[in-house]
PDB file of C-alpha atoms in Angstrom:
ATOM      1  CA  MET U   1     244.752 -57.135 141.757  1.00  0.00           C
ATOM      2  CA  SER U   2     247.971 -55.040 141.302  1.00  0.00           C
ATOM      3  CA  ASN U   3     249.615 -54.359 138.205  1.00  0.00           C
ATOM      4  CA  ASN U   4     251.880 -57.014 138.374  1.00  0.00           C
ATOM      5  CA  ASP U   5     249.205 -59.487 138.792  1.00  0.00           C
ATOM      6  CA  THR U   6     247.731 -58.449 135.486  1.00  0.00           C
ATOM      7  CA  VAL U   7     247.426 -61.135 133.087  1.00  0.00           C
ATOM      8  CA  SER U   8     248.133 -60.606 129.366  1.00  0.00           C
ATOM      9  CA  PRO U   9     245.304 -61.174 127.181  1.00  0.00           C
ATOM     10  CA  ASP U  10     247.143 -63.304 124.974  1.00  0.00           C
ATOM     11  CA  GLN U  11     248.368 -65.244 128.142  1.00  0.00           C
ATOM     12  CA  PRO U  12     245.966 -68.303 127.461  1.00  0.00           C
ATOM     13  CA  THR U  13     246.891 -68.362 123.710  1.00  0.00           C
ATOM     14  CA  LYS U  14     250.474 -68.918 124.927  1.00  0.00           C
ATOM     15  CA  LEU U  15     249.751 -71.628 127.437  1.00  0.00           C
ATOM     16  CA  ALA U  16     247.646 -73.513 125.116  1.00  0.00           C
ATOM     17  CA  TRP U  17     250.442 -73.408 122.442  1.00  0.00           C
ATOM     18  CA  ASN U  18     253.212 -74.247 124.964  1.00  0.00           C
ATOM     19  CA  TYR U  19     250.671 -77.531 125.789  1.00  0.00           C
ATOM     20  CA  ARG U  20     250.442 -78.238 122.201  1.00  0.00           C
ATOM     21  CA  ARG U  21     254.159 -78.472 121.608  1.00  0.00           C
ATOM     22  CA  ASN U  22     254.762 -80.253 124.607  1.00  0.00           C
ATOM     23  CA  LYS U  23     252.474 -82.649 123.978  1.00  0.00           C
ATOM     24  CA  ALA U  24     253.639 -83.204 120.294  1.00  0.00           C
ATOM     25  CA  LYS U  25     257.310 -83.708 121.608  1.00  0.00           C
ATOM     26  CA  ALA U  26     256.093 -86.046 124.169  1.00  0.00           C
ATOM     27  CA  ILE U  27     254.226 -88.491 121.534  1.00  0.00           C
ATOM     28  CA  LEU U  28     257.295 -88.032 119.003  1.00  0.00           C
ATOM     29  CA  THR U  29     259.135 -89.311 121.627  1.00  0.00           C
ATOM     30  CA  LEU U  30     257.261 -92.027 122.587  1.00  0.00           C
ATOM     31  CA  GLN U  31     257.046 -92.987 119.006  1.00  0.00           C
ATOM     32  CA  GLY U  32     260.631 -93.036 118.713  1.00  0.00           C
ATOM     33  CA  ILE U  33     261.025 -94.936 122.114  1.00  0.00           C
ATOM     34  CA  LEU U  34     258.651 -97.926 120.633  1.00  0.00           C
ATOM     35  CA  ASP U  35     260.441 -98.095 117.504  1.00  0.00           C
ATOM     36  CA  GLY U  36     263.502 -98.983 119.615  1.00  0.00           C
ATOM     37  CA  VAL U  37     261.765-101.893 121.079  1.00  0.00           C
ATOM     38  CA  GLN U  38     261.666-105.061 119.380  1.00  0.00           C
ATOM     39  CA  ALA U  39     258.145-106.634 118.965  1.00  0.00           C
ATOM     40  CA  ASP U  40     257.412-110.216 120.512  1.00  0.00           C
ATOM     41  CA  LYS U  41     260.016-109.905 123.127  1.00  0.00           C
ATOM     42  CA  HIS U  42     259.633-109.510 126.860  1.00  0.00           C
ATOM     43  CA  LEU U  43     260.610-105.847 128.337  1.00  0.00           C
ATOM     44  CA  ASN U  44     263.401-105.961 130.666  1.00  0.00           C
ATOM     45  CA  ASP U  45     263.218-104.158 134.109  1.00  0.00           C
ATOM     46  CA  VAL U  46     264.869-100.910 132.520  1.00  0.00           C
ATOM     47  CA  GLU U  47     262.447-100.830 129.571  1.00  0.00           C
ATOM     48  CA  THR U  48     259.409-101.084 131.726  1.00  0.00           C
ATOM     49  CA  VAL U  49     260.521 -98.398 134.064  1.00  0.00           C
ATOM     50  CA  PHE U  50     261.277 -96.039 131.074  1.00  0.00           C
ATOM     51  CA  LEU U  51     257.434 -96.698 129.912  1.00  0.00           C
ATOM     52  CA  ARG U  52     256.031 -96.381 133.369  1.00  0.00           C
ATOM     53  CA  ALA U  53     258.354 -92.826 133.524  1.00  0.00           C
ATOM     54  CA  TRP U  54     256.718 -91.660 130.107  1.00  0.00           C
ATOM     55  CA  GLN U  55     253.369 -92.297 131.828  1.00  0.00           C
ATOM     56  CA  ASP U  56     254.087 -90.396 134.902  1.00  0.00           C
ATOM     57  CA  ASN U  57     255.416 -87.287 133.007  1.00  0.00           C
ATOM     58  CA  ASP U  58     253.929 -84.299 134.826  1.00  0.00           C
ATOM     59  CA  ILE U  59     253.358 -82.285 131.602  1.00  0.00           C
ATOM     60  CA  PHE U  60     250.183 -84.180 130.668  1.00  0.00           C
ATOM     61  CA  SER U  61     247.089 -83.362 131.691  1.00  0.00           C
ATOM     62  CA  LEU U  62     244.518 -85.677 133.296  1.00  0.00           C
ATOM     63  CA  ASN U  63     241.897 -84.488 131.275  1.00  0.00           C
ATOM     64  CA  ASP U  64     243.535 -85.118 127.909  1.00  0.00           C
ATOM     65  CA  GLY U  65     241.329 -88.107 126.323  1.00  0.00           C
ATOM     66  CA  ASP U  66     244.617 -88.536 124.267  1.00  0.00           C
ATOM     67  CA  PHE U  67     246.705 -89.265 126.982  1.00  0.00           C
ATOM     68  CA  VAL U  68     244.140 -91.413 128.944  1.00  0.00           C
ATOM     69  CA  ASP U  69     244.314 -93.577 125.716  1.00  0.00           C
ATOM     70  CA  ILE U  70     247.846 -93.848 125.161  1.00  0.00           C
ATOM     71  CA  ARG U  71     247.823 -94.711 129.004  1.00  0.00           C
ATOM     72  CA  GLU U  72     245.572 -97.465 128.816  1.00  0.00           C
ATOM     73  CA  GLN U  73     247.683 -99.042 125.681  1.00  0.00           C
ATOM     74  CA  ILE U  74     250.775 -98.687 127.625  1.00  0.00           C
ATOM     75  CA  ASP U  75     249.214-100.306 130.685  1.00  0.00           C
ATOM     76  CA  ASP U  76     248.040-103.291 128.187  1.00  0.00           C
ATOM     77  CA  ILE U  77     251.840-103.932 127.248  1.00  0.00           C
ATOM     78  CA  LEU U  78     253.166-103.638 130.847  1.00  0.00           C
ATOM     79  CA  GLU U  79     250.594-105.873 132.260  1.00  0.00           C
ATOM     80  CA  ASP U  80     252.109-109.043 130.605  1.00  0.00           C
ATOM     81  CA  GLY U  81     255.673-107.552 130.314  1.00  0.00           C
ATOM     82  CA  VAL U  82     255.394-108.291 126.401  1.00  0.00           C
ATOM     83  CA  ILE U  83     254.617-106.003 123.518  1.00  0.00           C
ATOM     84  CA  THR U  84     253.485-108.147 120.637  1.00  0.00           C
ATOM     85  CA  HIS U  85     253.327-106.954 116.797  1.00  0.00           C
ATOM     86  CA  ASP U  86     249.723-105.988 116.959  1.00  0.00           C
ATOM     87  CA  GLU U  87     250.163-103.951 120.266  1.00  0.00           C
ATOM     88  CA  LEU U  88     253.225-102.170 118.391  1.00  0.00           C
ATOM     89  CA  ASP U  89     251.110-101.482 115.330  1.00  0.00           C
ATOM     90  CA  ASP U  90     248.002-100.240 117.367  1.00  0.00           C
ATOM     91  CA  ILE U  91     249.788 -97.776 119.407  1.00  0.00           C
ATOM     92  CA  GLN U  92     252.155 -96.632 116.611  1.00  0.00           C
ATOM     93  CA  SER U  93     248.783 -96.233 114.583  1.00  0.00           C
ATOM     94  CA  MET U  94     247.309 -94.153 117.581  1.00  0.00           C
ATOM     95  CA  LEU U  95     250.174 -91.901 117.784  1.00  0.00           C
ATOM     96  CA  SER U  96     250.140 -91.012 114.435  1.00  0.00           C
ATOM     97  CA  THR U  97     246.313 -90.478 114.428  1.00  0.00           C
ATOM     98  CA  ILE U  98     246.676 -88.057 117.299  1.00  0.00           C
ATOM     99  CA  LEU U  99     249.581 -86.007 115.830  1.00  0.00           C
ATOM    100  CA  GLU U 100     247.556 -85.788 112.496  1.00  0.00           C
ATOM    101  CA  TYR U 101     243.924 -85.488 114.080  1.00  0.00           C
ATOM    102  CA  ASN U 102     245.096 -82.500 116.465  1.00  0.00           C
ATOM    103  CA  ASP U 103     247.209 -81.092 113.521  1.00  0.00           C
ATOM    104  CA  LEU U 104     250.470 -81.578 116.314  1.00  0.00           C
ATOM    105  CA  GLU U 105     253.145 -82.550 113.812  1.00  0.00           C
ATOM    106  CA  ASP U 106     254.500 -79.718 111.325  1.00  0.00           C
ATOM    107  CA  GLY U 107     256.792 -82.367 109.617  1.00  0.00           C
ATOM    108  CA  GLY U 108     259.644 -80.036 110.040  1.00  0.00           C
ATOM    109  CA  TYR U 109     263.401 -80.772 111.607  1.00  0.00           C
ATOM    110  CA  GLU U 110     262.269 -80.284 115.221  1.00  0.00           C
ATOM    111  CA  SER U 111     259.603 -82.942 114.966  1.00  0.00           C
ATOM    112  CA  THR U 112     262.219 -85.589 113.382  1.00  0.00           C
ATOM    113  CA  VAL U 113     264.660 -84.601 116.003  1.00  0.00           C
ATOM    114  CA  ASN U 114     262.327 -85.340 118.664  1.00  0.00           C
ATOM    115  CA  HIS U 115     261.427 -88.752 117.156  1.00  0.00           C
ATOM    116  CA  LEU U 116     265.087 -89.404 116.713  1.00  0.00           C
ATOM    117  CA  LEU U 117     265.755 -88.519 120.638  1.00  0.00           C
ATOM    118  CA  GLY U 118     263.117 -91.036 121.266  1.00  0.00           C
ATOM    119  CA  PHE U 119     264.621 -93.521 119.241  1.00  0.00           C
ATOM    120  CA  LEU U 120     268.089 -93.165 120.848  1.00  0.00           C
ATOM    121  CA  SER U 121     266.375 -93.314 124.304  1.00  0.00           C
ATOM    122  CA  GLY U 122     264.594 -96.506 123.165  1.00  0.00           C
ATOM    123  CA  ILE U 123     267.695 -98.153 122.055  1.00  0.00           C
ATOM    124  CA  SER U 124     270.055 -97.421 124.746  1.00  0.00           C
ATOM    125  CA  VAL U 125     267.818 -97.658 127.549  1.00  0.00           C
ATOM    126  CA  ASP U 126     268.868-100.998 128.611  1.00  0.00           C
ATOM    127  CA  GLU U 127     272.520-100.082 128.391  1.00  0.00           C
ATOM    128  CA  GLU U 128     273.049-102.432 125.382  1.00  0.00           C
ATOM    129  CA  LEU U 129     273.210-102.138 121.604  1.00  0.00           C
ATOM    130  CA  ASN U 130     272.608-105.163 119.367  1.00  0.00           C
ATOM    131  CA  ASP U 131     273.432-105.329 115.840  1.00  0.00           C
ATOM    132  CA  PHE U 132     269.491-105.103 114.909  1.00  0.00           C
ATOM    133  CA  GLU U 133     269.208-101.598 116.651  1.00  0.00           C
ATOM    134  CA  ILE U 134     272.304-100.348 115.388  1.00  0.00           C
ATOM    135  CA  ARG U 135     271.227-101.019 111.707  1.00  0.00           C
ATOM    136  CA  LYS U 136     267.786 -99.766 112.259  1.00  0.00           C
ATOM    137  CA  LEU U 137     269.634 -96.672 113.463  1.00  0.00           C
ATOM    138  CA  SER U 138     271.547 -96.710 110.150  1.00  0.00           C
ATOM    139  CA  THR U 139     268.406 -96.853 107.952  1.00  0.00           C
ATOM    140  CA  LEU U 140     266.606 -94.374 110.111  1.00  0.00           C
ATOM    141  CA  LEU U 141     269.391 -91.966 109.531  1.00  0.00           C
ATOM    142  CA  ASN U 142     269.913 -92.887 105.697  1.00  0.00           C
ATOM    143  CA  GLY U 143     266.417 -92.366 105.112  1.00  0.00           C
ATOM    144  CA  ASP U 144     266.199 -88.668 105.972  1.00  0.00           C
ATOM    145  CA  PRO U 145     269.260 -86.788 104.330  1.00  0.00           C
ATOM    146  CA  GLU U 146     268.117 -83.471 105.950  1.00  0.00           C
ATOM    147  CA  LEU U 147     268.097 -85.000 109.320  1.00  0.00           C
ATOM    148  CA  ALA U 148     271.308 -86.494 108.943  1.00  0.00           C
ATOM    149  CA  SER U 149     272.974 -83.630 107.796  1.00  0.00           C
ATOM    150  CA  LYS U 150     272.742 -81.626 111.012  1.00  0.00           C
ATOM    151  CA  TRP U 151     273.688 -81.786 114.597  1.00  0.00           C
ATOM    152  CA  PRO U 152     273.212 -83.994 116.491  1.00  0.00           C
ATOM    153  CA  ALA U 153     272.204 -86.484 113.719  1.00  0.00           C
ATOM    154  CA  ASN U 154     274.991 -86.043 111.560  1.00  0.00           C
ATOM    155  CA  ALA U 155     277.696 -86.883 114.449  1.00  0.00           C
ATOM    156  CA  ILE U 156     275.691 -90.024 115.190  1.00  0.00           C
ATOM    157  CA  LYS U 157     275.575 -91.037 111.391  1.00  0.00           C
ATOM    158  CA  ASN U 158     279.400 -90.532 111.007  1.00  0.00           C
ATOM    159  CA  ARG U 159     280.044 -92.936 113.917  1.00  0.00           C
ATOM    160  CA  VAL U 160     277.614 -95.400 112.446  1.00  0.00           C
ATOM    161  CA  ASP U 161     278.663 -95.319 108.996  1.00  0.00           C
ATOM    162  CA  GLU U 162     282.560 -95.772 110.405  1.00  0.00           C
ATOM    163  CA  ILE U 163     281.405 -98.876 112.179  1.00  0.00           C
ATOM    164  CA  LEU U 164     279.528-100.461 109.508  1.00  0.00           C
ATOM    165  CA  GLU U 165     282.045 -99.817 107.076  1.00  0.00           C
ATOM    166  CA  ASP U 166     283.606-103.573 107.372  1.00  0.00           C
ATOM    167  CA  ASP U 167     280.199-104.984 108.259  1.00  0.00           C
ATOM    168  CA  VAL U 168     281.532-106.026 111.494  1.00  0.00           C
ATOM    169  CA  ILE U 169     280.304-104.524 114.653  1.00  0.00           C
ATOM    170  CA  GLU U 170     282.940-104.902 117.182  1.00  0.00           C
ATOM    171  CA  ASP U 171     282.171-104.761 121.118  1.00  0.00           C
ATOM    172  CA  ARG U 172     284.371-101.740 121.596  1.00  0.00           C
ATOM    173  CA  GLU U 173     282.488-100.177 118.844  1.00  0.00           C
ATOM    174  CA  ARG U 174     279.260-100.879 120.103  1.00  0.00           C
ATOM    175  CA  ASP U 175     280.451 -99.249 123.723  1.00  0.00           C
ATOM    176  CA  ASP U 176     281.428 -95.958 121.834  1.00  0.00           C
ATOM    177  CA  LEU U 177     278.582 -95.682 119.867  1.00  0.00           C
ATOM    178  CA  LEU U 178     276.115 -96.131 123.076  1.00  0.00           C
ATOM    179  CA  ASN U 179     278.248 -93.685 125.053  1.00  0.00           C
ATOM    180  CA  LEU U 180     277.565 -91.268 121.949  1.00  0.00           C
ATOM    181  CA  ILE U 181     273.950 -92.070 121.990  1.00  0.00           C
ATOM    182  CA  LYS U 182     273.272 -91.633 125.622  1.00  0.00           C
ATOM    183  CA  ALA U 183     275.171 -88.299 125.509  1.00  0.00           C
ATOM    184  CA  VAL U 184     273.100 -86.839 122.697  1.00  0.00           C
ATOM    185  CA  SER U 185     269.801 -87.909 124.211  1.00  0.00           C
ATOM    186  CA  GLY U 186     270.859 -86.437 127.489  1.00  0.00           C
ATOM    187  CA  GLN U 187     268.873 -89.204 129.562  1.00  0.00           C
ATOM    188  CA  SER U 188     269.709 -91.729 132.173  1.00  0.00           C
ATOM    189  CA  LEU U 189     267.594 -94.339 133.967  1.00  0.00           C
ATOM    190  CA  MET U 190     268.169 -94.523 137.798  1.00  0.00           C
ATOM    191  CA  ASP U 191     266.339 -96.950 140.117  1.00  0.00           C
ATOM    192  CA  SER U 192     263.604 -94.449 140.869  1.00  0.00           C
ATOM    193  CA  GLY U 193     263.025 -93.944 137.264  1.00  0.00           C
ATOM    194  CA  LEU U 194     264.074 -91.451 134.443  1.00  0.00           C
ATOM    195  CA  ALA U 195     266.274 -88.759 135.154  1.00  0.00           C
ATOM    196  CA  TYR U 196     266.604 -85.747 133.166  1.00  0.00           C
ATOM    197  CA  GLY U 197     268.596 -83.622 135.561  1.00  0.00           C
ATOM    198  CA  MET U 198     272.062 -84.400 134.811  1.00  0.00           C
ATOM    199  CA  SER U 199     273.372 -82.922 131.506  1.00  0.00           C
ATOM    200  CA  ALA U 200     274.627 -84.688 128.489  1.00  0.00           C
ATOM    201  CA  ASP U 201     278.845 -84.963 128.529  1.00  0.00           C
ATOM    202  CA  PHE U 202     280.289 -84.027 125.380  1.00  0.00           C
ATOM    203  CA  SER U 203     283.541 -83.659 126.962  1.00  0.00           C
ATOM    204  CA  THR U 204     286.547 -83.636 124.458  1.00  0.00           C
ATOM    205  CA  LYS U 205     289.107 -84.155 127.400  1.00  0.00           C
ATOM    206  CA  ASP U 206     289.257 -86.810 130.250  1.00  0.00           C
ATOM    207  CA  ASN U 207     291.908 -84.859 132.334  1.00  0.00           C
ATOM    208  CA  ALA U 208     292.755 -81.493 133.591  1.00  0.00           C
ATOM    209  CA  ASP U 209     295.900 -81.265 131.524  1.00  0.00           C
ATOM    210  CA  ILE U 210     294.973 -77.557 130.559  1.00  0.00           C
ATOM    211  CA  CYS U 211     296.752 -74.095 131.365  1.00  0.00           C
ATOM    212  CA  LEU U 212     294.229 -71.524 132.112  1.00  0.00           C
ATOM    213  CA  SER U 213     296.457 -68.464 131.877  1.00  0.00           C
ATOM    214  CA  GLY U 214     295.673 -66.566 128.763  1.00  0.00           C
ATOM    215  CA  LYS U 215     292.898 -68.905 127.606  1.00  0.00           C
ATOM    216  CA  SER U 216     289.184 -67.844 126.842  1.00  0.00           C
ATOM    217  CA  VAL U 217     286.496 -69.434 128.645  1.00  0.00           C
ATOM    218  CA  CYS U 218     282.780 -69.781 128.135  1.00  0.00           C
ATOM    219  CA  PHE U 219     280.231 -71.308 130.863  1.00  0.00           C
ATOM    220  CA  THR U 220     277.029 -72.707 130.068  1.00  0.00           C
ATOM    221  CA  GLY U 221     274.538 -74.906 132.225  1.00  0.00           C
ATOM    222  CA  LYS U 222     274.071 -74.778 135.923  1.00  0.00           C
ATOM    223  CA  PHE U 223     276.864 -75.935 138.345  1.00  0.00           C
ATOM    224  CA  LEU U 224     276.658 -77.954 141.247  1.00  0.00           C
ATOM    225  CA  SER U 225     279.741 -76.463 142.663  1.00  0.00           C
ATOM    226  CA  GLY U 226     278.579 -73.077 142.847  1.00  0.00           C
ATOM    227  CA  SER U 227     276.959 -70.316 140.625  1.00  0.00           C
ATOM    228  CA  ARG U 228     278.246 -69.467 137.327  1.00  0.00           C
ATOM    229  CA  SER U 229     279.663 -66.205 138.431  1.00  0.00           C
ATOM    230  CA  THR U 230     281.531 -68.033 140.928  1.00  0.00           C
ATOM    231  CA  GLN U 231     283.129 -70.197 138.358  1.00  0.00           C
ATOM    232  CA  GLN U 232     284.012 -67.125 136.080  1.00  0.00           C
ATOM    233  CA  GLN U 233     285.655 -65.544 139.121  1.00  0.00           C
ATOM    234  CA  ARG U 234     287.789 -68.750 139.571  1.00  0.00           C
ATOM    235  CA  ALA U 235     288.574 -68.393 135.985  1.00  0.00           C
ATOM    236  CA  GLU U 236     289.781 -65.147 135.878  1.00  0.00           C
ATOM    237  CA  ALA U 237     291.669 -65.646 139.103  1.00  0.00           C
ATOM    238  CA  LEU U 238     293.731 -68.255 137.386  1.00  0.00           C
ATOM    239  CA  GLY U 239     294.328 -65.756 134.200  1.00  0.00           C
ATOM    240  CA  ALA U 240     291.588 -66.856 132.124  1.00  0.00           C
ATOM    241  CA  SER U 241     289.459 -64.481 130.306  1.00  0.00           C
ATOM    242  CA  VAL U 242     285.583 -65.146 130.538  1.00  0.00           C
ATOM    243  CA  LYS U 243     283.336 -64.757 127.298  1.00  0.00           C
ATOM    244  CA  LYS U 244     279.548 -64.813 127.183  1.00  0.00           C
ATOM    245  CA  ASN U 245     279.127 -66.743 123.841  1.00  0.00           C
ATOM    246  CA  VAL U 246     280.958 -69.660 121.621  1.00  0.00           C
ATOM    247  CA  THR U 247     282.951 -68.108 118.884  1.00  0.00           C
ATOM    248  CA  LYS U 248     285.759 -69.596 116.702  1.00  0.00           C
ATOM    249  CA  THR U 249     288.653 -68.234 119.018  1.00  0.00           C
ATOM    250  CA  LEU U 250     287.182 -69.539 122.106  1.00  0.00           C
ATOM    251  CA  ASP U 251     289.444 -72.052 123.909  1.00  0.00           C
ATOM    252  CA  ILE U 252     287.586 -73.688 126.490  1.00  0.00           C
ATOM    253  CA  LEU U 253     283.758 -74.524 126.937  1.00  0.00           C
ATOM    254  CA  VAL U 254     282.817 -75.666 130.429  1.00  0.00           C
ATOM    255  CA  LEU U 255     279.611 -77.626 130.942  1.00  0.00           C
ATOM    256  CA  GLY U 256     277.721 -77.129 134.144  1.00  0.00           C
ATOM    257  CA  ALA U 257     276.452 -80.769 135.451  1.00  0.00           C
ATOM    258  CA  VAL U 258     272.895 -79.877 135.463  1.00  0.00           C
ATOM    259  CA  ALA U 259     270.395 -79.453 132.648  1.00  0.00           C
ATOM    260  CA  SER U 260     266.640 -79.509 132.055  1.00  0.00           C
ATOM    261  CA  ARG U 261     264.768 -82.060 130.047  1.00  0.00           C
ATOM    262  CA  ASP U 262     264.763 -79.722 126.943  1.00  0.00           C
ATOM    263  CA  TRP U 263     268.626 -78.574 126.981  1.00  0.00           C
ATOM    264  CA  ARG U 264     268.825 -79.261 123.415  1.00  0.00           C
ATOM    265  CA  TYR U 265     266.734 -76.420 122.899  1.00  0.00           C
ATOM    266  CA  SER U 266     268.327 -73.963 125.374  1.00  0.00           C
ATOM    267  CA  SER U 267     271.232 -72.009 125.114  1.00  0.00           C
ATOM    268  CA  TYR U 268     273.215 -74.947 126.753  1.00  0.00           C
ATOM    269  CA  GLY U 269     272.523 -76.810 123.546  1.00  0.00           C
ATOM    270  CA  ARG U 270     273.080 -73.916 121.277  1.00  0.00           C
ATOM    271  CA  LYS U 271     276.680 -73.529 122.737  1.00  0.00           C
ATOM    272  CA  ILE U 272     277.352 -77.144 122.718  1.00  0.00           C
ATOM    273  CA  GLU U 273     276.184 -77.436 118.992  1.00  0.00           C
ATOM    274  CA  GLY U 274     278.478 -74.295 118.004  1.00  0.00           C
ATOM    275  CA  ALA U 275     281.499 -75.598 119.860  1.00  0.00           C
ATOM    276  CA  LEU U 276     281.195 -79.123 118.109  1.00  0.00           C
ATOM    277  CA  GLU U 277     280.629 -77.357 114.588  1.00  0.00           C
ATOM    278  CA  HIS U 278     283.601 -75.272 115.036  1.00  0.00           C
ATOM    279  CA  ARG U 279     285.626 -78.474 116.267  1.00  0.00           C
ATOM    280  CA  MET U 280     284.367 -80.405 112.944  1.00  0.00           C
ATOM    281  CA  ASN U 281     285.605 -77.311 110.966  1.00  0.00           C
ATOM    282  CA  GLY U 282     289.052 -77.589 112.186  1.00  0.00           C
ATOM    283  CA  GLY U 283     288.677 -75.618 115.578  1.00  0.00           C
ATOM    284  CA  ASP U 284     290.492 -76.161 118.668  1.00  0.00           C
ATOM    285  CA  ILE U 285     287.705 -75.251 121.176  1.00  0.00           C
ATOM    286  CA  GLU U 286     287.961 -77.754 124.078  1.00  0.00           C
ATOM    287  CA  ILE U 287     285.010 -78.931 125.807  1.00  0.00           C
ATOM    288  CA  ILE U 288     285.052 -80.149 129.527  1.00  0.00           C
ATOM    289  CA  ASN U 289     282.526 -80.957 132.137  1.00  0.00           C
ATOM    290  CA  GLU U 290     282.082 -79.501 135.726  1.00  0.00           C
ATOM    291  CA  GLU U 291     284.125 -82.620 137.187  1.00  0.00           C
ATOM    292  CA  ILE U 292     287.046 -81.764 134.999  1.00  0.00           C
ATOM    293  CA  TRP U 293     286.954 -78.123 135.811  1.00  0.00           C
ATOM    294  CA  ASN U 294     287.121 -78.591 139.365  1.00  0.00           C
ATOM    295  CA  GLU U 295     289.830 -80.812 139.079  1.00  0.00           C
ATOM    296  CA  LEU U 296     291.490 -78.162 136.738  1.00  0.00           C
ATOM    297  CA  ILE U 297     291.022 -74.911 139.159  1.00  0.00           C
ATOM    298  CA  LYS U 298     292.315 -76.906 142.199  1.00  0.00           C
ATOM    299  CA  ALA U 299     295.426 -78.100 140.436  1.00  0.00           C
TER     300      ALA U 299
END
């Protein structure tokens, strides 16, 4: 074995910790998904695909008894396409026991966000939001002030509070909230199942009406239209300066079209969070997606 092949003594510990962390995230996400599903209701085709996609997640070990038990519970639900109150109570109780028994949940902010992201996925997976789901989301956010005070929950809470202010939910408000939820959860469903690959779109502009000359630009994520260095060269050729990080003086943040399922924990997610926070504090940063960027550099 060469020196390059030497395994660090703490490598097994790191691998075990990563598996435990991913396991906790998966269970918390499933809890949130199930919270978004109404009991004694027939699952539609999209919700069925969502649950099957969760079962097929490749991070799960076939030797993990907890996941074997969870899969069996989901199989029972999918068999007749109906999730009863008893089935919902049973699987939620099982998930809570697994988290507690294995000491997986630390009760911290990351755990509550994982649960929130799962809940958002659960209520938006069928491309519709009903009054019950919106009010349940409001209850969830109002019940956890710490969660609701931070991004992305604060952005969602502000929108929900505005919608419920007059106690009437209009179709336009429903559609706007659905688009925000889908962007925050960063997930979409396709015919083949759950697709994590496409990035969440937090664009603040829907057209290429921007002059790049003299502007500062930062790129984040992976781009379908070329490497990040290629995008930087294109920006500089049009008179823009390229920055590595998001600051208060940044003019434009460009989002690559491809993101990992853990985008929120990466530099990609932190740059989005920073740009949105600066905008909330009165900053003028524009956030554009790769599609708008390509239109911009061709104009």
